[in-house]
mmCIF file of N, CA and C and ligand atoms in Angstrom:
data_model
loop_
_atom_site.group_PDB
_atom_site.id
_atom_site.type_symbol
_atom_site.label_atom_id
_atom_site.label_comp_id
_atom_site.label_asym_id
_atom_site.label_seq_id
_atom_site.Cartn_x
_atom_site.Cartn_y
_atom_site.Cartn_z
ATOM 1 N N MET A 100 3.430 -19.291 20.152
ATOM 2 C CA MET A 100 1.777 -19.217 19.767
ATOM 3 C C MET A 100 1.678 -20.649 19.574
ATOM 4 N N ALA A 101 0.662 -21.578 19.730
ATOM 5 C CA ALA A 101 0.361 -22.718 19.767
ATOM 6 C C ALA A 101 0.068 -23.235 18.218
ATOM 7 N N GLU A 102 0.538 -24.146 17.787
ATOM 8 C CA GLU A 102 0.180 -24.975 16.167
ATOM 9 C C GLU A 102 -1.199 -24.478 16.244
ATOM 10 N N GLY A 103 -1.521 -23.828 14.994
ATOM 11 C CA GLY A 103 -2.866 -23.886 14.461
ATOM 12 C C GLY A 103 -3.403 -22.548 15.369
ATOM 13 N N ALA A 104 -3.222 -22.156 15.802
ATOM 14 C CA ALA A 104 -3.641 -20.620 16.937
ATOM 15 C C ALA A 104 -3.786 -19.598 15.953
ATOM 16 N N ALA A 105 -4.469 -18.806 15.994
ATOM 17 C CA ALA A 105 -4.619 -17.777 15.309
ATOM 18 C C ALA A 105 -3.623 -16.564 16.242
ATOM 19 N N ALA A 106 -2.946 -15.930 15.158
ATOM 20 C CA ALA A 106 -1.780 -14.692 15.979
ATOM 21 C C ALA A 106 -2.687 -13.874 16.868
ATOM 22 N N SER A 107 -2.219 -13.037 17.465
ATOM 23 C CA SER A 107 -2.987 -12.420 18.878
ATOM 24 C C SER A 107 -3.482 -11.333 17.876
ATOM 25 N N GLY A 108 -2.459 -10.397 17.308
ATOM 26 C CA GLY A 108 -2.896 -9.242 16.541
ATOM 27 C C GLY A 108 -3.081 -9.588 14.810
ATOM 28 N N PRO A 109 -3.116 -8.744 14.260
ATOM 29 C CA PRO A 109 -3.555 -8.505 12.597
ATOM 30 C C PRO A 109 -2.201 -8.794 12.187
ATOM 31 N N LEU A 110 -2.435 -9.353 10.973
ATOM 32 C CA LEU A 110 -0.532 -9.532 10.416
ATOM 33 C C LEU A 110 -1.012 -8.690 9.371
ATOM 34 N N PRO A 111 0.415 -8.238 8.989
ATOM 35 C CA PRO A 111 0.470 -7.397 7.818
ATOM 36 C C PRO A 111 0.085 -8.068 6.474
ATOM 37 N N VAL A 112 -0.509 -7.659 5.476
ATOM 38 C CA VAL A 112 -1.273 -8.049 4.293
ATOM 39 C C VAL A 112 0.003 -8.454 3.045
ATOM 40 N N VAL A 113 1.247 -7.702 3.799
ATOM 41 C CA VAL A 113 1.921 -7.612 2.579
ATOM 42 C C VAL A 113 3.316 -7.038 3.188
ATOM 43 N N PRO A 114 4.399 -7.635 3.035
ATOM 44 C CA PRO A 114 5.760 -7.419 3.885
ATOM 45 C C PRO A 114 6.208 -6.214 4.046
ATOM 46 N N PHE A 115 5.723 -5.548 3.166
ATOM 47 C CA PHE A 115 6.391 -3.781 2.980
ATOM 48 C C PHE A 115 5.006 -3.178 4.285
ATOM 49 N N LEU A 116 4.085 -3.589 4.751
ATOM 50 C CA LEU A 116 3.468 -3.081 5.519
ATOM 51 C C LEU A 116 3.750 -3.380 6.896
ATOM 52 N N LYS A 117 4.710 -2.786 7.727
ATOM 53 C CA LYS A 117 5.105 -3.051 8.889
ATOM 54 C C LYS A 117 4.254 -2.494 10.209
ATOM 55 N N ILE A 118 4.313 -3.483 10.976
ATOM 56 C CA ILE A 118 3.113 -3.235 12.490
ATOM 57 C C ILE A 118 4.281 -3.272 13.630
ATOM 58 N N PRO A 119 4.803 -2.133 14.169
ATOM 59 C CA PRO A 119 5.722 -2.134 15.095
ATOM 60 C C PRO A 119 4.904 -2.272 16.576
ATOM 61 N N ALA A 120 5.498 -3.358 17.615
ATOM 62 C CA ALA A 120 4.601 -3.359 18.782
ATOM 63 C C ALA A 120 4.368 -1.971 19.776
ATOM 64 N N GLY A 121 2.823 -1.638 19.849
ATOM 65 C CA GLY A 121 2.617 -0.398 20.451
ATOM 66 C C GLY A 121 2.721 0.568 19.639
ATOM 67 N N GLY A 122 3.419 0.335 18.174
ATOM 68 C CA GLY A 122 3.460 1.623 17.472
ATOM 69 C C GLY A 122 2.423 1.670 16.334
ATOM 70 N N ASP A 123 2.174 3.028 15.782
ATOM 71 C CA ASP A 123 1.413 2.896 14.500
ATOM 72 C C ASP A 123 1.890 2.252 13.662
ATOM 73 N N PRO A 124 1.360 1.878 12.609
ATOM 74 C CA PRO A 124 1.598 0.749 11.160
ATOM 75 C C PRO A 124 1.896 1.774 10.425
ATOM 76 N N TYR A 125 2.699 1.734 9.530
ATOM 77 C CA TYR A 125 3.738 2.417 8.461
ATOM 78 C C TYR A 125 4.058 1.411 7.305
ATOM 79 N N LEU A 126 3.797 1.956 5.918
ATOM 80 C CA LEU A 126 4.715 1.341 4.765
ATOM 81 C C LEU A 126 6.486 1.592 4.994
ATOM 82 N N GLU A 127 7.003 0.444 4.184
ATOM 83 C CA GLU A 127 8.437 0.726 4.613
ATOM 84 C C GLU A 127 9.035 0.480 3.027
ATOM 85 N N GLY A 128 9.697 1.610 2.500
ATOM 86 C CA GLY A 128 10.472 0.912 1.627
ATOM 87 C C GLY A 128 11.995 0.855 1.875
ATOM 88 N N GLN A 129 12.722 0.361 0.611
ATOM 89 C CA GLN A 129 13.601 0.345 0.553
ATOM 90 C C GLN A 129 14.476 1.503 -0.209
ATOM 91 N N GLN A 130 15.573 2.350 0.302
ATOM 92 C CA GLN A 130 15.893 3.129 -0.529
ATOM 93 C C GLN A 130 17.616 2.875 -1.032
ATOM 94 N N CYS A 131 17.776 3.412 -2.278
ATOM 95 C CA CYS A 131 19.179 2.855 -2.809
ATOM 96 C C CYS A 131 20.203 3.941 -2.074
ATOM 97 N N ARG A 132 21.298 3.421 -1.534
ATOM 98 C CA ARG A 132 22.035 4.176 -1.177
ATOM 99 C C ARG A 132 22.917 5.042 -1.836
ATOM 100 N N ASN A 133 22.777 4.422 -2.990
ATOM 101 C CA ASN A 133 23.690 5.798 -3.938
ATOM 102 C C ASN A 133 22.839 6.654 -4.650
ATOM 103 N N CYS A 134 21.434 6.429 -5.154
ATOM 104 C CA CYS A 134 20.981 7.288 -5.994
ATOM 105 C C CYS A 134 19.796 7.891 -4.870
ATOM 106 N N GLY A 135 19.413 7.075 -4.082
ATOM 107 C CA GLY A 135 18.437 7.692 -3.422
ATOM 108 C C GLY A 135 16.956 7.193 -3.874
ATOM 109 N N LYS A 136 16.784 6.568 -5.136
ATOM 110 C CA LYS A 136 15.331 6.142 -5.277
ATOM 111 C C LYS A 136 15.154 5.120 -4.141
ATOM 112 N N ILE A 137 13.465 5.176 -4.148
ATOM 113 C CA ILE A 137 12.941 4.352 -2.861
ATOM 114 C C ILE A 137 12.149 3.205 -3.770
ATOM 115 N N PHE A 138 12.133 2.060 -3.328
ATOM 116 C CA PHE A 138 11.520 1.086 -3.836
ATOM 117 C C PHE A 138 10.411 0.055 -3.060
ATOM 118 N N LEU A 139 9.400 -0.623 -3.229
ATOM 119 C CA LEU A 139 8.894 -1.471 -2.183
ATOM 120 C C LEU A 139 9.102 -3.027 -2.572
ATOM 121 N N GLY A 140 9.128 -3.319 -1.250
ATOM 122 C CA GLY A 140 10.085 -4.706 -1.595
ATOM 123 C C GLY A 140 11.450 -4.883 -1.714
ATOM 124 N N GLU A 141 11.795 -5.966 -1.188
ATOM 125 C CA GLU A 141 13.258 -6.183 -1.113
ATOM 126 C C GLU A 141 13.956 -6.640 -2.450
ATOM 127 N N ARG A 142 14.870 -5.876 -2.895
ATOM 128 C CA ARG A 142 15.590 -6.211 -4.202
ATOM 129 C C ARG A 142 17.286 -6.082 -4.108
ATOM 130 N N THR A 143 17.843 -6.450 -4.605
ATOM 131 C CA THR A 143 19.359 -6.702 -5.068
ATOM 132 C C THR A 143 19.738 -5.510 -5.830
ATOM 133 N N THR A 144 19.512 -4.929 -6.752
ATOM 134 C CA THR A 144 19.899 -4.509 -7.867
ATOM 135 C C THR A 144 18.665 -2.962 -7.899
ATOM 136 N N CYS A 145 19.379 -1.937 -8.149
ATOM 137 C CA CYS A 145 18.831 -0.383 -8.392
ATOM 138 C C CYS A 145 18.326 -0.739 -9.628
ATOM 139 N N SER A 146 17.122 -0.504 -10.460
ATOM 140 C CA SER A 146 16.544 -0.360 -11.782
ATOM 141 C C SER A 146 16.983 1.502 -11.772
ATOM 142 N N ASN A 147 17.320 2.149 -10.796
ATOM 143 C CA ASN A 147 17.722 3.364 -11.681
ATOM 144 C C ASN A 147 18.551 3.632 -11.475
ATOM 145 N N CYS A 148 19.808 3.230 -11.239
ATOM 146 C CA CYS A 148 21.201 4.023 -11.379
ATOM 147 C C CYS A 148 22.188 1.870 -11.437
ATOM 148 N N GLY A 149 21.494 1.026 -11.096
ATOM 149 C CA GLY A 149 22.540 -0.153 -11.162
ATOM 150 C C GLY A 149 23.045 -0.784 -10.132
ATOM 151 N N GLU A 150 22.821 0.258 -8.761
ATOM 152 C CA GLU A 150 24.092 -0.399 -8.049
ATOM 153 C C GLU A 150 23.658 -1.587 -7.474
ATOM 154 N N SER A 151 24.311 -2.340 -6.509
ATOM 155 C CA SER A 151 23.545 -3.539 -6.091
ATOM 156 C C SER A 151 23.879 -3.839 -4.727
ATOM 157 N N GLY A 152 23.267 -4.368 -3.896
ATOM 158 C CA GLY A 152 23.395 -4.640 -2.450
ATOM 159 C C GLY A 152 23.280 -3.497 -1.535
ATOM 160 N N ARG A 153 22.845 -1.913 -1.980
ATOM 161 C CA ARG A 153 23.209 -1.406 -1.164
ATOM 162 C C ARG A 153 21.731 -0.621 -0.709
ATOM 163 N N PHE A 154 21.062 -0.912 0.137
ATOM 164 C CA PHE A 154 19.695 -0.436 0.186
ATOM 165 C C PHE A 154 19.753 -0.475 1.817
ATOM 166 N N GLU A 155 18.689 0.726 2.260
ATOM 167 C CA GLU A 155 17.919 0.952 3.557
ATOM 168 C C GLU A 155 16.837 1.607 3.625
ATOM 169 N N ALA A 156 16.763 0.515 4.434
ATOM 170 C CA ALA A 156 14.603 0.137 5.100
ATOM 171 C C ALA A 156 14.529 1.554 5.480
ATOM 172 N N ARG A 157 13.356 2.567 5.098
ATOM 173 C CA ARG A 157 12.977 3.517 5.384
ATOM 174 C C ARG A 157 11.402 3.683 5.241
ATOM 175 N N SER A 158 10.966 4.453 6.754
ATOM 176 C CA SER A 158 9.517 4.612 6.722
ATOM 177 C C SER A 158 8.854 5.679 5.699
ATOM 178 N N LEU A 159 7.874 5.206 5.125
ATOM 179 C CA LEU A 159 7.858 6.004 4.311
ATOM 180 C C LEU A 159 6.312 7.083 4.360
ATOM 181 N N ALA A 160 6.309 8.010 3.785
ATOM 182 C CA ALA A 160 4.995 9.078 4.159
ATOM 183 C C ALA A 160 3.913 8.582 3.925
ATOM 184 N N LYS A 161 2.977 9.079 4.888
ATOM 185 C CA LYS A 161 1.712 8.806 5.054
ATOM 186 C C LYS A 161 0.838 9.605 3.978
ATOM 187 N N THR A 162 1.337 10.277 3.179
ATOM 188 C CA THR A 162 0.757 11.362 2.300
ATOM 189 C C THR A 162 1.653 11.501 0.903
ATOM 190 N N GLY A 163 0.647 11.686 0.246
ATOM 191 C CA GLY A 163 1.261 11.698 -1.415
ATOM 192 C C GLY A 163 -0.025 12.086 -2.522
ATOM 193 N N THR A 164 0.120 11.729 -3.786
ATOM 194 C CA THR A 164 -0.625 12.280 -4.713
ATOM 195 C C THR A 164 -1.075 11.110 -5.628
ATOM 196 N N LEU A 165 -2.211 10.938 -5.974
ATOM 197 C CA LEU A 165 -2.880 10.160 -7.162
ATOM 198 C C LEU A 165 -2.019 9.967 -7.752
ATOM 199 N N TYR A 166 -1.376 9.350 -8.760
ATOM 200 C CA TYR A 166 -0.723 9.048 -10.303
ATOM 201 C C TYR A 166 -1.379 8.507 -11.169
ATOM 202 N N VAL A 167 -2.603 7.650 -10.877
ATOM 203 C CA VAL A 167 -3.069 6.827 -12.332
ATOM 204 C C VAL A 167 -4.360 6.343 -10.829
ATOM 205 N N TYR A 168 -5.391 5.800 -11.777
ATOM 206 C CA TYR A 168 -6.191 4.814 -11.051
ATOM 207 C C TYR A 168 -7.173 4.366 -12.361
ATOM 208 N N SER A 169 -7.771 3.609 -12.191
ATOM 209 C CA SER A 169 -8.587 2.542 -13.064
ATOM 210 C C SER A 169 -9.923 2.220 -11.955
ATOM 211 N N ILE A 170 -11.141 2.384 -12.502
ATOM 212 C CA ILE A 170 -12.088 1.684 -11.877
ATOM 213 C C ILE A 170 -13.010 0.281 -12.349
ATOM 214 N N VAL A 171 -12.748 -0.678 -11.380
ATOM 215 C CA VAL A 171 -12.705 -1.840 -11.547
ATOM 216 C C VAL A 171 -14.307 -2.462 -11.127
ATOM 217 N N HIS A 172 -14.851 -3.027 -12.436
ATOM 218 C CA HIS A 172 -15.972 -3.336 -12.443
ATOM 219 C C HIS A 172 -16.344 -4.783 -12.378
ATOM 220 N N ARG A 173 -15.530 -5.445 -12.586
ATOM 221 C CA ARG A 173 -15.299 -7.138 -12.623
ATOM 222 C C ARG A 173 -14.246 -7.479 -11.748
ATOM 223 N N SER A 174 -14.125 -8.601 -10.854
ATOM 224 C CA SER A 174 -12.944 -8.929 -10.399
ATOM 225 C C SER A 174 -13.293 -10.129 -9.886
ATOM 226 N N PHE A 175 -12.457 -10.845 -8.968
ATOM 227 C CA PHE A 175 -12.601 -12.384 -8.584
ATOM 228 C C PHE A 175 -14.268 -12.603 -7.673
ATOM 229 N N PRO A 176 -14.376 -13.655 -7.568
ATOM 230 C CA PRO A 176 -15.926 -13.857 -6.948
ATOM 231 C C PRO A 176 -15.844 -13.490 -5.769
ATOM 232 N N GLY A 177 -16.489 -13.035 -5.107
ATOM 233 C CA GLY A 177 -16.722 -12.605 -3.686
ATOM 234 C C GLY A 177 -15.681 -11.128 -3.485
ATOM 235 N N ILE A 178 -15.212 -10.287 -4.596
ATOM 236 C CA ILE A 178 -14.781 -9.279 -4.405
ATOM 237 C C ILE A 178 -15.834 -8.103 -4.926
ATOM 238 N N GLU A 179 -16.191 -7.009 -3.910
ATOM 239 C CA GLU A 179 -17.401 -6.086 -4.196
ATOM 240 C C GLU A 179 -16.791 -5.463 -5.291
ATOM 241 N N VAL A 180 -17.450 -4.841 -6.368
ATOM 242 C CA VAL A 180 -17.541 -4.115 -7.154
ATOM 243 C C VAL A 180 -18.283 -3.098 -7.101
ATOM 244 N N PRO A 181 -18.052 -1.834 -8.122
ATOM 245 C CA PRO A 181 -16.857 -1.526 -8.520
ATOM 246 C C PRO A 181 -16.017 -0.895 -7.392
ATOM 247 N N TYR A 182 -14.680 -0.981 -7.641
ATOM 248 C CA TYR A 182 -14.056 -0.106 -6.497
ATOM 249 C C TYR A 182 -12.565 0.178 -7.347
ATOM 250 N N VAL A 183 -11.940 1.355 -6.613
ATOM 251 C CA VAL A 183 -10.867 2.243 -7.523
ATOM 252 C C VAL A 183 -9.450 1.737 -6.970
ATOM 253 N N SER A 184 -9.214 1.052 -7.861
ATOM 254 C CA SER A 184 -7.382 0.599 -8.019
ATOM 255 C C SER A 184 -6.536 1.765 -8.313
ATOM 256 N N CYS A 185 -5.525 1.925 -7.826
ATOM 257 C CA CYS A 185 -4.698 3.438 -7.997
ATOM 258 C C CYS A 185 -3.183 3.019 -7.621
ATOM 259 N N ILE A 186 -2.707 3.779 -8.332
ATOM 260 C CA ILE A 186 -1.099 4.220 -7.717
ATOM 261 C C ILE A 186 -1.103 5.590 -7.184
ATOM 262 N N VAL A 187 0.239 5.319 -6.135
ATOM 263 C CA VAL A 187 0.042 6.615 -5.446
ATOM 264 C C VAL A 187 1.541 6.817 -5.476
ATOM 265 N N ASP A 188 1.839 8.112 -5.667
ATOM 266 C CA ASP A 188 3.346 8.403 -5.532
ATOM 267 C C ASP A 188 3.272 9.188 -4.434
ATOM 268 N N LEU A 189 4.260 8.924 -3.142
ATOM 269 C CA LEU A 189 3.733 9.096 -1.169
ATOM 270 C C LEU A 189 5.161 10.569 -1.694
ATOM 271 N N ASP A 190 4.898 11.230 -0.401
ATOM 272 C CA ASP A 190 5.518 12.506 -0.844
ATOM 273 C C ASP A 190 7.119 11.568 -0.317
ATOM 274 N N GLY A 191 7.785 12.424 -0.446
ATOM 275 C CA GLY A 191 9.392 11.703 -0.464
ATOM 276 C C GLY A 191 10.218 10.766 -1.097
ATOM 277 N N GLY A 192 9.068 9.792 -2.060
ATOM 278 C CA GLY A 192 9.425 9.097 -2.522
ATOM 279 C C GLY A 192 8.722 7.650 -2.288
ATOM 280 N N GLY A 193 8.859 6.704 -2.948
ATOM 281 C CA GLY A 193 7.914 5.347 -3.122
ATOM 282 C C GLY A 193 6.614 5.581 -4.031
ATOM 283 N N THR A 194 6.794 4.602 -4.571
ATOM 284 C CA THR A 194 5.415 4.566 -5.509
ATOM 285 C C THR A 194 4.416 3.456 -5.234
ATOM 286 N N VAL A 195 3.605 3.733 -4.673
ATOM 287 C CA VAL A 195 2.434 2.145 -4.397
ATOM 288 C C VAL A 195 1.196 2.280 -5.155
ATOM 289 N N LYS A 196 1.155 0.531 -5.309
ATOM 290 C CA LYS A 196 -0.160 0.449 -5.853
ATOM 291 C C LYS A 196 -1.353 -0.037 -4.580
ATOM 292 N N GLY A 197 -2.568 0.317 -4.631
ATOM 293 C CA GLY A 197 -3.600 -0.145 -3.754
ATOM 294 C C GLY A 197 -4.847 0.499 -4.289
ATOM 295 N N ASN A 198 -6.092 0.442 -3.227
ATOM 296 C CA ASN A 198 -6.865 0.701 -3.511
ATOM 297 C C ASN A 198 -7.588 2.345 -3.021
ATOM 298 N N LEU A 199 -8.129 3.032 -3.530
ATOM 299 C CA LEU A 199 -8.745 4.685 -3.098
ATOM 300 C C LEU A 199 -10.198 4.163 -2.790
ATOM 301 N N ILE A 200 -10.265 4.614 -1.451
ATOM 302 C CA ILE A 200 -11.727 4.317 -0.649
ATOM 303 C C ILE A 200 -11.716 6.257 -0.564
ATOM 304 N N GLY A 201 -13.081 5.882 0.680
ATOM 305 C CA GLY A 201 -13.482 7.082 0.476
ATOM 306 C C GLY A 201 -14.097 8.052 -0.310
ATOM 307 N N VAL A 202 -14.446 7.682 -1.956
ATOM 308 C CA VAL A 202 -14.735 8.377 -2.885
ATOM 309 C C VAL A 202 -15.742 7.611 -3.497
ATOM 310 N N ASP A 203 -16.640 8.034 -4.426
ATOM 311 C CA ASP A 203 -17.536 7.423 -5.279
ATOM 312 C C ASP A 203 -16.912 7.077 -6.533
ATOM 313 N N PRO A 204 -16.809 5.628 -6.914
ATOM 314 C CA PRO A 204 -15.923 5.075 -7.639
ATOM 315 C C PRO A 204 -16.810 5.416 -9.074
ATOM 316 N N VAL A 205 -16.306 6.748 -9.343
ATOM 317 C CA VAL A 205 -16.860 7.404 -10.799
ATOM 318 C C VAL A 205 -15.920 8.203 -11.621
ATOM 319 N N PRO A 206 -15.378 8.374 -12.281
ATOM 320 C CA PRO A 206 -14.368 9.546 -12.626
ATOM 321 C C PRO A 206 -14.382 10.839 -12.541
ATOM 322 N N GLU A 207 -16.107 11.663 -12.438
ATOM 323 C CA GLU A 207 -16.149 12.844 -11.869
ATOM 324 C C GLU A 207 -15.631 13.283 -10.758
ATOM 325 N N LYS A 208 -15.558 12.077 -9.938
ATOM 326 C CA LYS A 208 -15.112 12.586 -8.462
ATOM 327 C C LYS A 208 -13.549 12.579 -8.497
ATOM 328 N N ILE A 209 -12.836 11.885 -9.236
ATOM 329 C CA ILE A 209 -11.530 11.514 -9.006
ATOM 330 C C ILE A 209 -10.678 12.471 -9.924
ATOM 331 N N THR A 210 -9.608 12.698 -9.429
ATOM 332 C CA THR A 210 -8.842 13.580 -10.347
ATOM 333 C C THR A 210 -6.758 13.150 -10.223
ATOM 334 N N MET A 211 -6.451 12.998 -11.212
ATOM 335 C CA MET A 211 -5.300 12.392 -10.943
ATOM 336 C C MET A 211 -4.724 13.575 -10.413
ATOM 337 N N GLY A 212 -3.521 13.305 -9.499
ATOM 338 C CA GLY A 212 -3.031 14.204 -8.760
ATOM 339 C C GLY A 212 -3.381 14.768 -7.808
ATOM 340 N N MET A 213 -4.395 13.742 -7.570
ATOM 341 C CA MET A 213 -5.503 14.548 -6.088
ATOM 342 C C MET A 213 -4.530 14.299 -4.696
ATOM 343 N N PRO A 214 -4.513 15.140 -3.597
ATOM 344 C CA PRO A 214 -3.747 14.951 -2.274
ATOM 345 C C PRO A 214 -4.368 13.517 -1.943
ATOM 346 N N VAL A 215 -3.456 12.700 -1.300
ATOM 347 C CA VAL A 215 -4.173 11.295 -0.753
ATOM 348 C C VAL A 215 -3.445 11.175 0.052
ATOM 349 N N GLU A 216 -3.983 10.335 1.251
ATOM 350 C CA GLU A 216 -3.574 9.677 2.827
ATOM 351 C C GLU A 216 -3.477 8.339 2.625
ATOM 352 N N VAL A 217 -2.721 7.754 3.403
ATOM 353 C CA VAL A 217 -2.543 6.246 3.682
ATOM 354 C C VAL A 217 -3.505 6.075 4.941
ATOM 355 N N VAL A 218 -4.176 5.007 4.874
ATOM 356 C CA VAL A 218 -4.771 4.694 5.941
ATOM 357 C C VAL A 218 -5.122 2.933 6.129
ATOM 358 N N PHE A 219 -5.061 2.844 7.597
ATOM 359 C CA PHE A 219 -4.543 1.306 7.593
ATOM 360 C C PHE A 219 -6.027 0.632 8.438
ATOM 361 N N LYS A 220 -6.287 -0.661 7.757
ATOM 362 C CA LYS A 220 -7.696 -1.203 8.218
ATOM 363 C C LYS A 220 -7.459 -2.705 8.341
ATOM 364 N N LYS A 221 -8.300 -3.057 8.979
ATOM 365 C CA LYS A 221 -8.094 -4.889 8.944
ATOM 366 C C LYS A 221 -9.097 -5.159 7.825
ATOM 367 N N ALA A 222 -8.397 -6.073 7.462
ATOM 368 C CA ALA A 222 -8.762 -6.835 5.732
ATOM 369 C C ALA A 222 -10.255 -7.332 6.139
ATOM 370 N N PRO A 223 -11.428 -6.924 5.181
ATOM 371 C CA PRO A 223 -12.736 -7.829 5.233
ATOM 372 C C PRO A 223 -12.550 -9.107 6.156
ATOM 373 N N LYS A 224 -11.759 -9.636 5.308
ATOM 374 C CA LYS A 224 -12.045 -11.493 5.789
ATOM 375 C C LYS A 224 -10.576 -11.988 6.132
ATOM 376 N N ARG A 225 -10.523 -12.983 7.187
ATOM 377 C CA ARG A 225 -10.035 -13.776 8.100
ATOM 378 C C ARG A 225 -9.479 -14.909 7.249
ATOM 379 N N ASP A 226 -8.588 -15.536 7.331
ATOM 380 C CA ASP A 226 -7.507 -16.569 6.459
ATOM 381 C C ASP A 226 -8.451 -18.017 6.814
ATOM 382 N N ALA A 227 -7.979 -19.078 6.519
ATOM 383 C CA ALA A 227 -8.456 -20.104 6.945
ATOM 384 C C ALA A 227 -8.148 -20.631 8.557
ATOM 385 N N GLU A 228 -6.595 -19.890 8.827
ATOM 386 C CA GLU A 228 -6.300 -20.332 9.993
ATOM 387 C C GLU A 228 -7.274 -19.410 11.223
ATOM 388 N N GLY A 229 -8.006 -18.364 10.874
ATOM 389 C CA GLY A 229 -8.916 -17.683 11.617
ATOM 390 C C GLY A 229 -7.888 -16.430 12.025
ATOM 391 N N ASN A 230 -6.318 -15.714 11.054
ATOM 392 C CA ASN A 230 -5.748 -14.981 11.306
ATOM 393 C C ASN A 230 -6.545 -13.486 10.592
ATOM 394 N N GLU A 231 -6.366 -12.402 11.175
ATOM 395 C CA GLU A 231 -6.630 -11.439 10.798
ATOM 396 C C GLU A 231 -5.595 -10.778 10.015
ATOM 397 N N TYR A 232 -5.863 -9.975 9.238
ATOM 398 C CA TYR A 232 -4.843 -9.066 8.726
ATOM 399 C C TYR A 232 -4.876 -7.330 8.105
ATOM 400 N N LEU A 233 -3.941 -6.801 8.608
ATOM 401 C CA LEU A 233 -4.082 -5.239 8.753
ATOM 402 C C LEU A 233 -3.676 -5.037 6.639
ATOM 403 N N THR A 234 -4.404 -4.327 6.721
ATOM 404 C CA THR A 234 -4.163 -3.959 5.326
ATOM 405 C C THR A 234 -4.109 -2.567 5.157
ATOM 406 N N TYR A 235 -3.685 -1.881 4.041
ATOM 407 C CA TYR A 235 -3.756 -0.090 3.478
ATOM 408 C C TYR A 235 -4.450 -0.239 2.517
ATOM 409 N N TYR A 236 -4.719 1.278 2.605
ATOM 410 C CA TYR A 236 -5.989 2.079 1.315
ATOM 411 C C TYR A 236 -5.227 3.502 1.508
ATOM 412 N N PHE A 237 -5.923 4.190 0.309
ATOM 413 C CA PHE A 237 -5.280 5.653 0.097
ATOM 414 C C PHE A 237 -7.040 6.002 0.433
ATOM 415 N N GLN A 238 -7.049 7.249 0.674
ATOM 416 C CA GLN A 238 -8.596 8.122 0.782
ATOM 417 C C GLN A 238 -7.698 9.192 0.434
ATOM 418 N N PRO A 239 -8.909 10.395 -0.148
ATOM 419 C CA PRO A 239 -8.901 11.640 -0.570
ATOM 420 C C PRO A 239 -8.076 12.120 0.778
ATOM 421 N N ARG A 240 -7.398 13.608 0.830
ATOM 422 C CA ARG A 240 -6.710 13.942 1.730
ATOM 423 C C ARG A 240 -7.742 15.398 1.823
ATOM 424 N N SER A 241 -8.139 16.081 2.582
ATOM 425 C CA SER A 241 -8.421 17.230 2.371
ATOM 426 C C SER A 241 -7.484 18.437 3.186
HETATM 427 ZN ZN1 LIG B 1680 20.070 3.892 -7.495
#
């Protein structure tokens, strides 16, 4: 890639979002080989059992349940509000923070424990070099 040129495809917005060549994107967790607990992002020690240096990358489920949420009415300039910030427990392990879309941002429409799924979309804005980013959201699952 030439210096200053934009990447040909979207880049992952976070390191734990993986975009395999020719495959579907997925979220990747690090699973402790001692206790099985799954975390997002690289770490050296398991906060569940204290084991060090024994993690294995795992592809995480695209389904889960809403653990908690917050309706955001004030944010950085340029960020459209209101939106729903949430934490989701993925099926099979992994707890992920993200935004809930596809639902009105009002408490009457959102239930703790509701089934959700991971969806991947291009981020609304490019960076200063013109790169596109792929990001993830959660949406209600019927
Ligand atoms: Zn562990």
